[in-house]
CSV table of C-alpha atoms in Angstrom, one decimal:
chain,number,residue,atom,x,y,z
A,1,UNK,CA,50.0,-20.5,-46.4
A,2,UNK,CA,50.4,-23.9,-44.9
A,3,UNK,CA,53.2,-25.8,-46.7
A,4,UNK,CA,52.9,-29.6,-46.8
A,5,UNK,CA,56.2,-31.6,-47.1
A,6,UNK,CA,56.1,-35.3,-47.9
A,7,UNK,CA,59.0,-37.8,-47.5
A,8,UNK,CA,60.5,-39.6,-49.1
A,9,UNK,CA,60.0,-38.5,-52.7
A,10,UNK,CA,60.3,-42.1,-53.8
A,11,UNK,CA,59.9,-45.2,-51.7
A,12,UNK,CA,60.9,-48.7,-53.0
A,13,UNK,CA,59.2,-51.6,-51.3
A,14,UNK,CA,58.7,-55.2,-52.1
A,15,UNK,CA,55.2,-56.7,-52.4
A,16,UNK,CA,54.0,-58.0,-49.1
A,17,UNK,CA,56.1,-55.6,-47.1
A,18,UNK,CA,55.0,-52.6,-45.1
A,19,UNK,CA,55.3,-49.1,-46.5
A,20,UNK,CA,55.4,-45.9,-44.3
A,21,UNK,CA,54.9,-42.5,-45.9
A,22,UNK,CA,55.3,-39.2,-44.1
A,23,UNK,CA,53.7,-35.8,-44.3
A,24,UNK,CA,54.6,-32.7,-42.4
A,25,UNK,CA,52.7,-29.5,-42.2
A,26,UNK,CA,54.4,-26.1,-41.6
A,27,UNK,CA,51.9,-25.3,-38.9
A,28,UNK,CA,49.2,-27.3,-37.1
A,29,UNK,CA,46.3,-28.6,-39.1
A,30,UNK,CA,44.9,-30.5,-36.2
A,31,UNK,CA,43.4,-33.7,-37.8
A,32,UNK,CA,42.3,-31.9,-41.0
A,33,UNK,CA,44.6,-34.0,-43.2
A,34,UNK,CA,43.7,-36.3,-46.1
A,35,UNK,CA,45.7,-38.8,-48.1
A,36,UNK,CA,45.0,-39.5,-51.8
A,37,UNK,CA,46.3,-42.2,-54.1
A,38,UNK,CA,46.9,-41.5,-57.8
A,39,UNK,CA,47.7,-44.1,-60.5
A,40,UNK,CA,48.9,-43.1,-63.9
A,41,UNK,CA,46.2,-41.6,-66.1
A,42,UNK,CA,43.7,-41.5,-63.3
A,43,UNK,CA,42.4,-38.8,-60.9
A,44,UNK,CA,43.3,-38.8,-57.3
A,45,UNK,CA,41.3,-41.1,-55.1
A,46,UNK,CA,40.6,-40.2,-51.5
A,47,UNK,CA,42.0,-42.8,-49.1
A,48,UNK,CA,42.1,-41.3,-45.7
A,49,UNK,CA,40.5,-38.2,-44.1
A,50,UNK,CA,40.5,-36.8,-40.6
A,51,UNK,CA,44.1,-38.1,-40.5
A,52,UNK,CA,43.0,-41.6,-39.7
A,53,UNK,CA,39.5,-42.4,-41.1
A,54,UNK,CA,39.4,-44.6,-44.2
A,55,UNK,CA,37.2,-43.5,-47.0
A,56,UNK,CA,34.5,-45.7,-48.3
A,57,UNK,CA,35.8,-48.9,-49.9
A,58,UNK,CA,39.4,-48.4,-48.9
A,59,UNK,CA,41.0,-51.7,-47.7
A,60,UNK,CA,42.0,-52.1,-44.1
A,61,UNK,CA,45.7,-52.4,-45.0
A,62,UNK,CA,45.7,-48.6,-45.4
A,63,UNK,CA,45.9,-46.7,-42.1
A,64,UNK,CA,46.6,-43.1,-41.2
A,65,UNK,CA,47.9,-41.6,-38.0
A,66,UNK,CA,49.2,-38.3,-36.6
A,67,UNK,CA,47.8,-34.9,-35.7
A,68,UNK,CA,49.1,-31.4,-35.6
A,69,UNK,CA,52.0,-31.2,-37.9
A,70,UNK,CA,53.2,-34.8,-38.3
A,71,UNK,CA,51.3,-37.5,-40.2
A,72,UNK,CA,51.9,-41.0,-41.5
A,73,UNK,CA,50.2,-43.2,-44.0
A,74,UNK,CA,51.0,-46.9,-43.5
A,75,UNK,CA,50.2,-49.7,-46.0
A,76,UNK,CA,50.6,-52.9,-44.0
A,77,UNK,CA,51.2,-55.4,-46.7
A,78,UNK,CA,51.7,-54.0,-50.2
A,79,UNK,CA,49.7,-55.4,-53.0
A,80,UNK,CA,50.5,-54.9,-56.7
A,81,UNK,CA,47.7,-52.4,-57.1
A,82,UNK,CA,49.1,-50.2,-54.3
A,83,UNK,CA,52.1,-49.0,-56.3
A,84,UNK,CA,51.2,-45.4,-57.1
A,85,UNK,CA,51.8,-41.8,-56.1
A,86,UNK,CA,50.4,-40.7,-52.7
A,87,UNK,CA,49.6,-37.1,-51.8
A,88,UNK,CA,48.7,-35.5,-48.5
A,89,UNK,CA,46.4,-32.5,-48.3
A,90,UNK,CA,45.5,-30.1,-45.5
A,91,UNK,CA,42.0,-28.6,-45.3
A,92,UNK,CA,42.3,-26.9,-41.9
A,93,UNK,CA,43.3,-23.4,-43.0
A,94,UNK,CA,42.5,-22.3,-46.5
A,95,UNK,CA,42.6,-20.7,-49.0
A,96,UNK,CA,44.9,-21.8,-50.3
A,97,UNK,CA,44.2,-25.5,-50.0
A,98,UNK,CA,47.5,-27.2,-50.1
A,99,UNK,CA,48.9,-30.6,-51.1
A,100,UNK,CA,52.2,-32.2,-50.5
A,101,UNK,CA,54.5,-32.8,-53.5
A,102,UNK,CA,53.7,-36.5,-53.5
A,103,UNK,CA,55.5,-39.8,-52.7
A,104,UNK,CA,56.0,-42.3,-55.5
A,105,UNK,CA,55.7,-45.8,-54.1
A,106,UNK,CA,57.5,-48.2,-56.5
A,107,UNK,CA,58.2,-51.9,-56.6
A,108,UNK,CA,61.5,-52.9,-55.3
B,1,UNK,CA,26.8,-43.0,-57.9
B,2,UNK,CA,28.6,-39.7,-57.8
B,3,UNK,CA,30.0,-38.6,-61.2
B,4,UNK,CA,31.9,-35.6,-62.2
B,5,UNK,CA,32.6,-35.1,-65.9
B,6,UNK,CA,34.9,-32.3,-67.1
B,7,UNK,CA,34.9,-31.0,-70.6
B,8,UNK,CA,36.2,-28.0,-72.6
B,9,UNK,CA,39.9,-28.7,-72.6
B,10,UNK,CA,42.0,-28.4,-75.7
B,11,UNK,CA,44.8,-26.6,-77.4
B,12,UNK,CA,45.0,-22.8,-77.1
B,13,UNK,CA,47.7,-20.2,-77.9
B,14,UNK,CA,49.2,-18.0,-75.2
B,15,UNK,CA,47.0,-15.2,-74.2
B,16,UNK,CA,44.0,-17.1,-75.4
B,17,UNK,CA,40.9,-18.2,-73.5
B,18,UNK,CA,39.1,-21.4,-72.7
B,19,UNK,CA,36.1,-22.4,-70.7
B,20,UNK,CA,35.9,-25.6,-68.8
B,21,UNK,CA,32.8,-27.3,-67.6
B,22,UNK,CA,32.1,-29.8,-64.9
B,23,UNK,CA,28.8,-31.7,-65.0
B,24,UNK,CA,27.8,-33.4,-61.7
B,25,UNK,CA,25.4,-36.2,-61.0
B,26,UNK,CA,24.6,-38.7,-58.2
B,27,UNK,CA,24.4,-36.2,-55.4
B,28,UNK,CA,22.5,-33.0,-54.5
B,29,UNK,CA,24.9,-30.6,-56.3
B,30,UNK,CA,23.4,-27.5,-54.7
B,31,UNK,CA,24.4,-28.7,-51.2
B,32,UNK,CA,28.1,-29.0,-51.9
B,33,UNK,CA,31.1,-26.8,-52.3
B,34,UNK,CA,33.2,-27.5,-55.4
B,35,UNK,CA,36.8,-27.0,-56.4
B,36,UNK,CA,39.1,-27.0,-59.4
B,37,UNK,CA,42.5,-28.6,-59.1
B,38,UNK,CA,45.1,-29.0,-61.8
B,39,UNK,CA,48.1,-31.1,-62.4
B,40,UNK,CA,50.9,-30.1,-64.8
B,41,UNK,CA,52.5,-32.9,-66.8
B,42,UNK,CA,54.6,-35.1,-64.4
B,43,UNK,CA,53.9,-32.7,-61.5
B,44,UNK,CA,51.8,-32.6,-58.3
B,45,UNK,CA,48.4,-31.4,-57.5
B,46,UNK,CA,47.6,-27.6,-57.4
B,47,UNK,CA,44.4,-26.3,-56.0
B,48,UNK,CA,43.0,-23.5,-58.1
B,49,UNK,CA,39.6,-22.4,-57.1
B,50,UNK,CA,36.7,-22.9,-54.6
B,51,UNK,CA,33.1,-22.0,-54.9
B,52,UNK,CA,30.6,-22.4,-52.1
B,53,UNK,CA,27.3,-24.3,-52.5
B,54,UNK,CA,25.3,-21.3,-53.6
B,55,UNK,CA,28.2,-19.4,-55.2
B,56,UNK,CA,28.3,-16.7,-52.6
B,57,UNK,CA,32.0,-17.4,-51.6
B,58,UNK,CA,34.8,-17.8,-54.1
B,59,UNK,CA,38.5,-18.3,-53.7
B,60,UNK,CA,41.4,-18.5,-56.1
B,61,UNK,CA,45.0,-19.5,-55.9
B,62,UNK,CA,47.3,-16.6,-56.5
B,63,UNK,CA,48.6,-18.2,-59.7
B,64,UNK,CA,45.2,-17.7,-61.4
B,65,UNK,CA,43.7,-14.8,-59.5
B,66,UNK,CA,42.5,-12.1,-62.0
B,67,UNK,CA,42.7,-14.5,-64.9
B,68,UNK,CA,40.3,-17.4,-64.0
B,69,UNK,CA,36.7,-17.1,-63.0
B,70,UNK,CA,34.7,-19.9,-61.4
B,71,UNK,CA,30.9,-20.1,-61.5
B,72,UNK,CA,28.2,-22.6,-61.0
B,73,UNK,CA,24.6,-23.2,-62.1
B,74,UNK,CA,22.8,-25.3,-59.5
B,75,UNK,CA,19.8,-25.7,-61.7
B,76,UNK,CA,22.0,-27.4,-64.3
B,77,UNK,CA,24.2,-29.3,-61.8
B,78,UNK,CA,27.2,-27.7,-63.4
B,79,UNK,CA,30.3,-25.6,-62.6
B,80,UNK,CA,32.5,-23.7,-65.0
B,81,UNK,CA,36.0,-22.3,-65.1
B,82,UNK,CA,36.6,-19.4,-67.5
B,83,UNK,CA,40.3,-19.1,-68.2
B,84,UNK,CA,41.7,-16.0,-69.8
B,85,UNK,CA,45.2,-14.8,-70.6
B,86,UNK,CA,46.4,-18.3,-70.6
B,87,UNK,CA,50.1,-19.0,-70.3
B,88,UNK,CA,52.3,-22.0,-71.1
B,89,UNK,CA,52.5,-22.8,-67.4
B,90,UNK,CA,48.8,-23.3,-67.3
B,91,UNK,CA,49.2,-26.5,-69.4
B,92,UNK,CA,47.8,-29.2,-67.2
B,93,UNK,CA,45.0,-31.7,-66.6
B,94,UNK,CA,42.2,-29.8,-64.9
B,95,UNK,CA,40.0,-31.7,-62.4
B,96,UNK,CA,36.8,-30.7,-60.7
B,97,UNK,CA,36.5,-32.0,-57.2
B,98,UNK,CA,33.6,-32.3,-54.8
B,99,UNK,CA,34.1,-30.6,-51.4
B,100,UNK,CA,32.2,-30.6,-48.2
B,101,UNK,CA,28.6,-29.7,-47.4
B,102,UNK,CA,28.6,-26.2,-46.1
B,103,UNK,CA,32.0,-26.6,-44.6
B,104,UNK,CA,35.6,-26.2,-45.9
B,105,UNK,CA,36.7,-28.7,-43.2
B,106,UNK,CA,36.3,-31.6,-45.6
B,107,UNK,CA,38.6,-33.3,-48.1
B,108,UNK,CA,37.8,-33.6,-51.8
B,109,UNK,CA,36.0,-36.9,-51.8
B,110,UNK,CA,35.2,-37.3,-55.5
B,111,UNK,CA,37.1,-36.2,-58.6
B,112,UNK,CA,36.4,-36.1,-62.3
B,113,UNK,CA,38.6,-37.8,-64.8
B,114,UNK,CA,40.0,-34.4,-65.8
B,115,UNK,CA,40.4,-32.5,-69.0
B,116,UNK,CA,43.7,-31.6,-70.6
B,117,UNK,CA,44.5,-28.0,-71.4
B,118,UNK,CA,47.6,-27.3,-73.6
B,119,UNK,CA,48.8,-23.7,-74.0
B,120,UNK,CA,51.4,-23.4,-76.8
B,121,UNK,CA,52.2,-21.3,-79.8
């Protein structure tokens, strides 16, 4: 089983600033890595797939990078609607399909 | 517009059973793999089950193997999750999620709103 580890667990950032979230896989997943955003009471929303491709309708301030075992989600200038929980997911080698434990992005 | 609507959640006693459904629209359901994912209160996402487009391949997480059974009816654009021998730790919001088209190398691009299952005596 591929274990996905996200850091930090909580990130406090001011609106307008940049946020950088990390995700590490226990073994290579190539570029088969997705990022999801989840707001309270809502289902997850796909943001990034293929490690760096934005899903339909996702603003350009969201960008993904990395390959192999180290990945980053960057939000260039935080808007109020970006404060949420973010999950990474590997879909290279499954079952089981695995998610990281999440990073809560909160307002500083 | 892709829509996934889960139903069937509710309150059940330990060792009880429940059947969840996921109704799909806005895409050719029979072409796509589908999944169930759950989220316990205040916790992260846990993948539970996968079913291929024609139902010929099925996978389960170890946590539900032998207790949960996934199925689909492509004629009715629907997927089901039969949950037996429920435990308190199965309490969660259950989501259906759309997978790839004849490939597992795809993320889950659409999710339903979820249905809450509460297991308690």
